[in-house]
Short mmCIF file of C-alpha atoms in Angstrom, two decimals:
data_model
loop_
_atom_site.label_atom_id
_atom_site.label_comp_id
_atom_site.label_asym_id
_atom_site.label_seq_id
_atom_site.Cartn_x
_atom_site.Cartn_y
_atom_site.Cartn_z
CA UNK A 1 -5.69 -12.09 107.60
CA UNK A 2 -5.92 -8.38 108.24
CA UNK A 3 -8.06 -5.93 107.27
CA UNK A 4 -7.68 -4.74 103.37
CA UNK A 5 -6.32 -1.39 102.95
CA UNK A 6 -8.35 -0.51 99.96
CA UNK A 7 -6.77 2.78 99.31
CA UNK A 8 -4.63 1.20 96.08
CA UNK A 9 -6.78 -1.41 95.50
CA UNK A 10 -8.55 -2.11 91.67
CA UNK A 11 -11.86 -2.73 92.20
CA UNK A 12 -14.46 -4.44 89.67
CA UNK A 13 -18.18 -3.82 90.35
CA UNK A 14 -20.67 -5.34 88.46
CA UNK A 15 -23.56 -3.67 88.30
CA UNK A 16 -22.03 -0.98 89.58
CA UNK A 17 -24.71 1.57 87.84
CA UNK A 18 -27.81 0.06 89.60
CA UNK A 19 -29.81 0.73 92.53
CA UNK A 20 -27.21 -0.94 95.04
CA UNK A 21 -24.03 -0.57 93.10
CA UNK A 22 -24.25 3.03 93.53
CA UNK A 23 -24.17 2.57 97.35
CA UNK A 24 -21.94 0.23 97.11
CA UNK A 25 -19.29 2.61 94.85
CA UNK A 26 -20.14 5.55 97.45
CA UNK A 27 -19.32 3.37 100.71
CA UNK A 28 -16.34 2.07 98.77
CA UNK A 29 -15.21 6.31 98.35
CA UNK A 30 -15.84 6.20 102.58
CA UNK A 31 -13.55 3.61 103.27
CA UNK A 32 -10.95 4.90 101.24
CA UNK A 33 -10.97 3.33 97.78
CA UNK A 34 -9.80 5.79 94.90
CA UNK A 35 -12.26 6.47 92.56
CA UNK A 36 -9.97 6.62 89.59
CA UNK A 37 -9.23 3.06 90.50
CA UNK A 38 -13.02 1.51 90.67
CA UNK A 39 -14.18 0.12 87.48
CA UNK A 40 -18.04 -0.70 86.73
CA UNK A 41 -19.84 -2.92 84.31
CA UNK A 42 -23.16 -2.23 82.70
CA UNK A 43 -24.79 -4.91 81.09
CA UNK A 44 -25.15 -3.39 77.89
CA UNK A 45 -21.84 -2.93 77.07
CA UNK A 46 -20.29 -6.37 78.91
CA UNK A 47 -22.69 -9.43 78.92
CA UNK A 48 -21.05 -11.16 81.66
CA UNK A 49 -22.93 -14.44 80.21
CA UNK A 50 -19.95 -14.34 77.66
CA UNK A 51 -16.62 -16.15 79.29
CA UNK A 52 -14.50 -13.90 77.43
CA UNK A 53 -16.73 -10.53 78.77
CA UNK A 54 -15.74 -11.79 82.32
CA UNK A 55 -11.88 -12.39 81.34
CA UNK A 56 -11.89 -9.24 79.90
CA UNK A 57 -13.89 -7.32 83.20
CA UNK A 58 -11.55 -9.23 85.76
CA UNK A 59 -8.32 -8.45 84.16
CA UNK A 60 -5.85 -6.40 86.04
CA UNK A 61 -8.26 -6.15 88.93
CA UNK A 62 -7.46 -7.16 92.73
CA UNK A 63 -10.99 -6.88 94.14
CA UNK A 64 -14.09 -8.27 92.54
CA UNK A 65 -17.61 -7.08 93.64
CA UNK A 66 -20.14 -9.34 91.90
CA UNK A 67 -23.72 -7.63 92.25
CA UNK A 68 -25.20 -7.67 88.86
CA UNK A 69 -28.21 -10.01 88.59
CA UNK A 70 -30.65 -10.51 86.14
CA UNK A 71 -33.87 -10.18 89.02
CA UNK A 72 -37.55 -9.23 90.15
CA UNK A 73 -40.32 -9.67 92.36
CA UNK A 74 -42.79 -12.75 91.90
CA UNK A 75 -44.60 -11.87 88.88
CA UNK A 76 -41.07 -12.02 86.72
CA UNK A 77 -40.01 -15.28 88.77
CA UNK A 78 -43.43 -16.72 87.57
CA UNK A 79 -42.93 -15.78 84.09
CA UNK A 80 -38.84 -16.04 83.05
CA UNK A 81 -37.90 -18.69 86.03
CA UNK A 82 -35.44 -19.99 82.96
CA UNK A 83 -33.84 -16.72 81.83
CA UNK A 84 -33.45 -16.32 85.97
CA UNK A 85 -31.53 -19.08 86.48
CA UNK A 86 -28.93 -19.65 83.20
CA UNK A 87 -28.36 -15.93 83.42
CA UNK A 88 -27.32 -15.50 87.40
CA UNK A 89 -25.99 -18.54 87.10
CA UNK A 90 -23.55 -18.56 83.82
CA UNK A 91 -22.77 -14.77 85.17
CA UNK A 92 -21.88 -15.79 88.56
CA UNK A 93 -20.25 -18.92 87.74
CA UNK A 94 -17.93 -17.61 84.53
CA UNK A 95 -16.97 -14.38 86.44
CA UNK A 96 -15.54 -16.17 89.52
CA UNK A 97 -13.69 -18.50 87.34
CA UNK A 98 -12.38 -15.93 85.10
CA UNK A 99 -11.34 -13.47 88.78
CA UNK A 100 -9.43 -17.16 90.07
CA UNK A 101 -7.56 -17.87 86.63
CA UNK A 102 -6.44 -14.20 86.41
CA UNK A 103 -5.08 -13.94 90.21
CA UNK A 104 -7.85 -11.62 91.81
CA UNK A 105 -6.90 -10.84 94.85
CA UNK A 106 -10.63 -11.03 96.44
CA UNK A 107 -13.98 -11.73 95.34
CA UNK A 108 -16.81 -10.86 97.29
CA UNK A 109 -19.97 -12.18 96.02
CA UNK A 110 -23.52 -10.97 96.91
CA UNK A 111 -26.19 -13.39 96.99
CA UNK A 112 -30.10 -13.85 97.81
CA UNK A 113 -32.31 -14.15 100.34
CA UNK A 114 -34.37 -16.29 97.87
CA UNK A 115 -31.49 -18.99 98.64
CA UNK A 116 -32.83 -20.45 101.97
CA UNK A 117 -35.26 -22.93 102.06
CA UNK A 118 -39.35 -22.26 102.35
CA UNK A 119 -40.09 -23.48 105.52
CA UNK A 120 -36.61 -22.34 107.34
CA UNK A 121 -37.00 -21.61 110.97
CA UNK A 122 -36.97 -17.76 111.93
CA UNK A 123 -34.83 -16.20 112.01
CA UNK A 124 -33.35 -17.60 109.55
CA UNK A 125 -29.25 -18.66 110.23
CA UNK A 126 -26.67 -19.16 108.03
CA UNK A 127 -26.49 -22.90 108.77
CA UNK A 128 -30.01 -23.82 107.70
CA UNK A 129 -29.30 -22.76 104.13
CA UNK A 130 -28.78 -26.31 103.17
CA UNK A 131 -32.39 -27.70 105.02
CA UNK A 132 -34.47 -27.50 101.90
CA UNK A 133 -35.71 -26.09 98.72
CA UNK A 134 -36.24 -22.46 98.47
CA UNK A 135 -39.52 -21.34 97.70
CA UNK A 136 -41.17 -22.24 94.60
CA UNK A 137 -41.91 -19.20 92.79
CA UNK A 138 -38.49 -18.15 93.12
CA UNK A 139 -36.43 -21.25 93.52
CA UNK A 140 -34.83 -21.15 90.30
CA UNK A 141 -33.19 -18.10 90.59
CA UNK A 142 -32.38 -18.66 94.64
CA UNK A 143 -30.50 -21.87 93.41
CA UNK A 144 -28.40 -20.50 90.78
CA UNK A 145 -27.18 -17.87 93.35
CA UNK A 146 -26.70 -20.41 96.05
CA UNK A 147 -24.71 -22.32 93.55
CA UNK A 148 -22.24 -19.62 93.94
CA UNK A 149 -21.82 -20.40 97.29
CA UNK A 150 -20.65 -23.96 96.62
CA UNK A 151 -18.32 -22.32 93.32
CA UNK A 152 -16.82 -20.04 96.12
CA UNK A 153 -16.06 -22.58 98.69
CA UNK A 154 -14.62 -25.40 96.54
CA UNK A 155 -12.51 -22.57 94.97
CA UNK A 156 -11.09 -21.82 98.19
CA UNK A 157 -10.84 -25.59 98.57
CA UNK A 158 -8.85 -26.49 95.99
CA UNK A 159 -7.02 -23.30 94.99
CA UNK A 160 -7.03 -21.32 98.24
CA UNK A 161 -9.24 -18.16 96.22
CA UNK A 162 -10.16 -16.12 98.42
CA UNK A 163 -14.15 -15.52 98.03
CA UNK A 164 -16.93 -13.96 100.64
CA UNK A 165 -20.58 -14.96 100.34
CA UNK A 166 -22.79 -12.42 101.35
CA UNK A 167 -26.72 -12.73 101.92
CA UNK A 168 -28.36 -9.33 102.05
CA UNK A 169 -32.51 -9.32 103.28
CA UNK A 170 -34.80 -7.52 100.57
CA UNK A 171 -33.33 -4.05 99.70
CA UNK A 172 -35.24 -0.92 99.14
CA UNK A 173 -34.58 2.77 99.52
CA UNK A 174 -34.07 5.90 96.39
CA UNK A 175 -33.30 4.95 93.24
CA UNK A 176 -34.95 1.74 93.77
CA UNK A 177 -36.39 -0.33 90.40
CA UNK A 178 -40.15 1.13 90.11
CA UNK A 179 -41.28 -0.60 87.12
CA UNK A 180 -44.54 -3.03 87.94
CA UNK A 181 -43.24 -5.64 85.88
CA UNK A 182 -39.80 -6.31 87.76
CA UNK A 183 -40.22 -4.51 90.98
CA UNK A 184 -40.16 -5.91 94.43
CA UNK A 185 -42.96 -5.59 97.10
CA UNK A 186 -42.15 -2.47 98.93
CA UNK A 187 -41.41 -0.09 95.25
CA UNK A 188 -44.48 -1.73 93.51
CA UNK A 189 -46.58 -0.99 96.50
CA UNK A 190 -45.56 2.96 96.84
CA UNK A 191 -46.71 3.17 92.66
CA UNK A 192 -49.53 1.19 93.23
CA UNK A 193 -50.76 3.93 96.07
CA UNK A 194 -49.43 6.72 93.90
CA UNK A 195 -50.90 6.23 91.17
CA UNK A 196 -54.42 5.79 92.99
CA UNK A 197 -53.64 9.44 94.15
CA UNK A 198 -52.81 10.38 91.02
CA UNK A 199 -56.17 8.67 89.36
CA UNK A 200 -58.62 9.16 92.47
CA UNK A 201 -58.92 5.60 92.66
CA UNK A 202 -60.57 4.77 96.20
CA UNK A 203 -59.01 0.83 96.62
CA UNK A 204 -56.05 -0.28 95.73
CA UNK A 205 -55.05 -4.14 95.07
CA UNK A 206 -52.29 -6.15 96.06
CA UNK A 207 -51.55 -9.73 95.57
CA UNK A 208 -51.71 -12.31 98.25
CA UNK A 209 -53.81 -12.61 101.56
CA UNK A 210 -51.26 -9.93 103.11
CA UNK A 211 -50.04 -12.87 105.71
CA UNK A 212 -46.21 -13.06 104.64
CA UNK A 213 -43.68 -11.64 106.94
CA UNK A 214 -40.40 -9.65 105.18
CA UNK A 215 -37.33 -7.83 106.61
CA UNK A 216 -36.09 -5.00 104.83
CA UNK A 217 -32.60 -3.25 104.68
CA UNK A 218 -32.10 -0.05 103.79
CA UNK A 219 -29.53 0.19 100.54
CA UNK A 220 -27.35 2.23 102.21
CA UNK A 221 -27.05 -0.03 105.02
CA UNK A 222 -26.54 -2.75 102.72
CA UNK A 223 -23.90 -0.97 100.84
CA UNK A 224 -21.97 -0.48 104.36
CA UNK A 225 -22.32 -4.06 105.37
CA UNK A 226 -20.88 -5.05 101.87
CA UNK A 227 -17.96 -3.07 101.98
CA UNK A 228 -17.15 -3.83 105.78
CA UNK A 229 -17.45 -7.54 104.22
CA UNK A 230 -14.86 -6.86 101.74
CA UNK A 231 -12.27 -5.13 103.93
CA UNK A 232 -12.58 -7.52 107.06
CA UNK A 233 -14.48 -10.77 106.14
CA UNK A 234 -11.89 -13.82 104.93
CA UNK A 235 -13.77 -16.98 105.67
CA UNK A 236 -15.92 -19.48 103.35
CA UNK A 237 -19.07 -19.60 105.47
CA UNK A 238 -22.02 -16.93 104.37
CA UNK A 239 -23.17 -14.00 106.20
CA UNK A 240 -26.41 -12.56 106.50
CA UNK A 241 -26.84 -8.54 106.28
CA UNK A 242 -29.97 -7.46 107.74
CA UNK A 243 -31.65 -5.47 110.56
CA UNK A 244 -33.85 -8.30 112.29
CA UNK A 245 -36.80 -6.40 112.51
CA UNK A 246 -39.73 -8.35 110.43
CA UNK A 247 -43.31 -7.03 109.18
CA UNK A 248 -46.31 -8.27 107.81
CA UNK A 249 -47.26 -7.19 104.16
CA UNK A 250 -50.52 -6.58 105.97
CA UNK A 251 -48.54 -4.05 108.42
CA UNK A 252 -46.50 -2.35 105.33
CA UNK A 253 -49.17 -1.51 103.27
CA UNK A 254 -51.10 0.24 105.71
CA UNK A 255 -47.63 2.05 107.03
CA UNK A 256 -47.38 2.86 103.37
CA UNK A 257 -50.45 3.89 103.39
CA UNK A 258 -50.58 6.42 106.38
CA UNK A 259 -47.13 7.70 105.50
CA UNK A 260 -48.41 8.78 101.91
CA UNK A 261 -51.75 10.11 103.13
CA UNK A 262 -53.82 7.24 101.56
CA UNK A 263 -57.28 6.00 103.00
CA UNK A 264 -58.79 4.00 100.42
CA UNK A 265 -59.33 0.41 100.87
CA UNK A 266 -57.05 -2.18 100.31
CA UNK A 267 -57.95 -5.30 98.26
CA UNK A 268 -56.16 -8.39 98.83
CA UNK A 269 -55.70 -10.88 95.96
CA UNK A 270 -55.88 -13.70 97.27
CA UNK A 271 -56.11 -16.35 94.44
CA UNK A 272 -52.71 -14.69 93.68
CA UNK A 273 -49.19 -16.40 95.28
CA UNK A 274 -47.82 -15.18 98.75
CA UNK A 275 -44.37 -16.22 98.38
CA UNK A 276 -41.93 -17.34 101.25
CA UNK A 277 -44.63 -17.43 104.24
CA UNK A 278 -41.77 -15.57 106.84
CA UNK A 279 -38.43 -13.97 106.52
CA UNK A 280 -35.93 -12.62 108.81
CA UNK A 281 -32.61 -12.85 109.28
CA UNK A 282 -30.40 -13.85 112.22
CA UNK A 283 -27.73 -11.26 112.02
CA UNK A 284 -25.48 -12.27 114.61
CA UNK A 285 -22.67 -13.41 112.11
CA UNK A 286 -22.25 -10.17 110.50
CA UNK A 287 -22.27 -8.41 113.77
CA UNK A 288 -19.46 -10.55 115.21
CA UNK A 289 -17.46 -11.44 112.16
CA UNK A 290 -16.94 -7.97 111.11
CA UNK A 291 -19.13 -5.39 113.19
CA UNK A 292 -22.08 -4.89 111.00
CA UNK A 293 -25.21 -3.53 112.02
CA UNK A 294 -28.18 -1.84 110.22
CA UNK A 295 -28.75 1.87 111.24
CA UNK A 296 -31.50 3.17 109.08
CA UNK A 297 -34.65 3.12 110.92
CA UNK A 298 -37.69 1.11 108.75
CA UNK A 299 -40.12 3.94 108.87
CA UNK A 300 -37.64 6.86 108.51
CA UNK A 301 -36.13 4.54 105.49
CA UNK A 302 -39.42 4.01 103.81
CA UNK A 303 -40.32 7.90 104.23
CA UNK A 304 -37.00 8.77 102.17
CA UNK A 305 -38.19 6.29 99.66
CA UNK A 306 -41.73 7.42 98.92
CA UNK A 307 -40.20 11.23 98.90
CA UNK A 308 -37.60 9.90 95.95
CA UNK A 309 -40.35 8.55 93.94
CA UNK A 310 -42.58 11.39 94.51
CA UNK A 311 -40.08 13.48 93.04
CA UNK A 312 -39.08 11.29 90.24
CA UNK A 313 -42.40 9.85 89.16
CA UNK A 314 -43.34 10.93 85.46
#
């Protein structure tokens, strides 16, 4: 297939008002989408849980961006691991059905790194997905996405739909979700050390042992690589979007640390979980398959997102 000319192209993207949507909406305006043309659901208004909410998003539409998701970092895994899974799971799983029975041209659906199994070797490849069970803490809602996955391919199976799986590392950058009850690691962490500013707190703490590896990608980056997906990407297997590069939470706190001028001591928790033990990504697919490759240095990234919350914090 060649490349999709998305300049008359209706586009759905759900949660197209969040932290990567808005990315995602602005690299679609780059590569020539029309903005009169791109539609966006906000969960209040469409509960994409309800079948007929999806019918009703999908209809008329020739592209389909799925990236809403009910998610968070460990503590909300630990504490709604239910609401997790039925709710990425009914909207994932209603949505693509509704985009297939109402002739969508393309549906590009954006999973989770909290897919691949715990002990996967790094870095991880697409193939391994399948070689165990994800994590604990965060299994249920890594399974409901990866159930996608399956949705997609037997789709394109049986009724030749045409649907992309994409597997994007952790995300961070501006505009990033800063609330302590559903953020990830690297937004809870710049609060945490704000706020100790803020107080005059001398220690800050931080759950785990600090041992755990992560890879990051900035959200523009990941915006990029979703878009290049969509216009070039026509095959059933999933691709990773990351940059390779893979840091301690030991290492990120204290580059946290000395990029926000912060020398108090650091307390690790560590009867507290650690999650995955390592993750990064083998990003050879995306490079090949469609030319991806992350730009946004990790430090220079990181500096733009401390500076956003500095200026947004209440």
């Amino acid at each position: 297939m060649t490349a999709l000319d998305l300049k008359d192209k209706r586009i759905l993207v759900t949660g197209g008002a969040g932290f990567l949507g808005r990315q995602v909406i602005e690299q679609l305006h780059c590569a020539g989408a029309e903005p009169q043309k791109i539609t966006v659901t906000r969960s209040q208004e469409c509960d994409l849980r309800t079948l007929e909410n999806c019918q009703r998003a999908v209809d008329q539409q020739d592209i389909v961006i799925h990236l809403a998701a009910h998610v968070g970092g460990i503590g909300l895994n630990q504490v709604k691991p239910a609401e997790l899974f039925y709710d990425n799971l009914m909207m994932g799983a209603q949505l693509i059905h509704a985009a297939y029975q109402a002739g969508v041209e393309k549906f590009v659906c954006v999973g989770t790194i909290c897919a691949y199994p715990k002990f996967t070797p790094v870095p991880f490849k697409e193939d391994d997905l399948w070689n165990g069970y994800p994590e604990e803490t965060n299994a249920p809602y890594g399974v409901a996405k990866k159930a996608l996955l399956v949705q997609l391919q037997a789709y394109r199976q049986q009724y030749d739909f045409n649907g992309i799986y994409l597997l994007p590392v952790n995300l961070y950058g501006p505009e990033d979700n800063f609330n302590p009850k559903s953020s990830h690691v690297i937004p809870a962490l710049i609060r945490k050390v704000y706020e100790a500013q803020q107080k005059g707190d001398k220690e800050i703490r931080v759950w785990g042992d600090g041992s755990p590896t992560r890879e990051f990608l900035y959200s523009q980056d990941a915006a990029r690589g979703i878009v290049m997906g969509t216009v070039a990407y026509n095959e059933p297997e999933p691709v990773n979007l990351g940059t390779g590069y893979e840091i301690s939470i030991r290492d990120l706190i204290t580059l946290i640390c000395e990029l926000m001028e912060f020398d108090g001591k650091i307390v690790y928790e560590t009867d507290k979980p650690n999650g995955q033990p390592r993750r990064c990504l083998d990003t050879e697919r995306a490079k090949q398959k469609f030319g991806f490759t992350a730009q946004v240095d990790f430090k220079k990234g990181l500096k733009n997102t401390i500076d956003w919350y500095r200026q947004h914090a209440s």
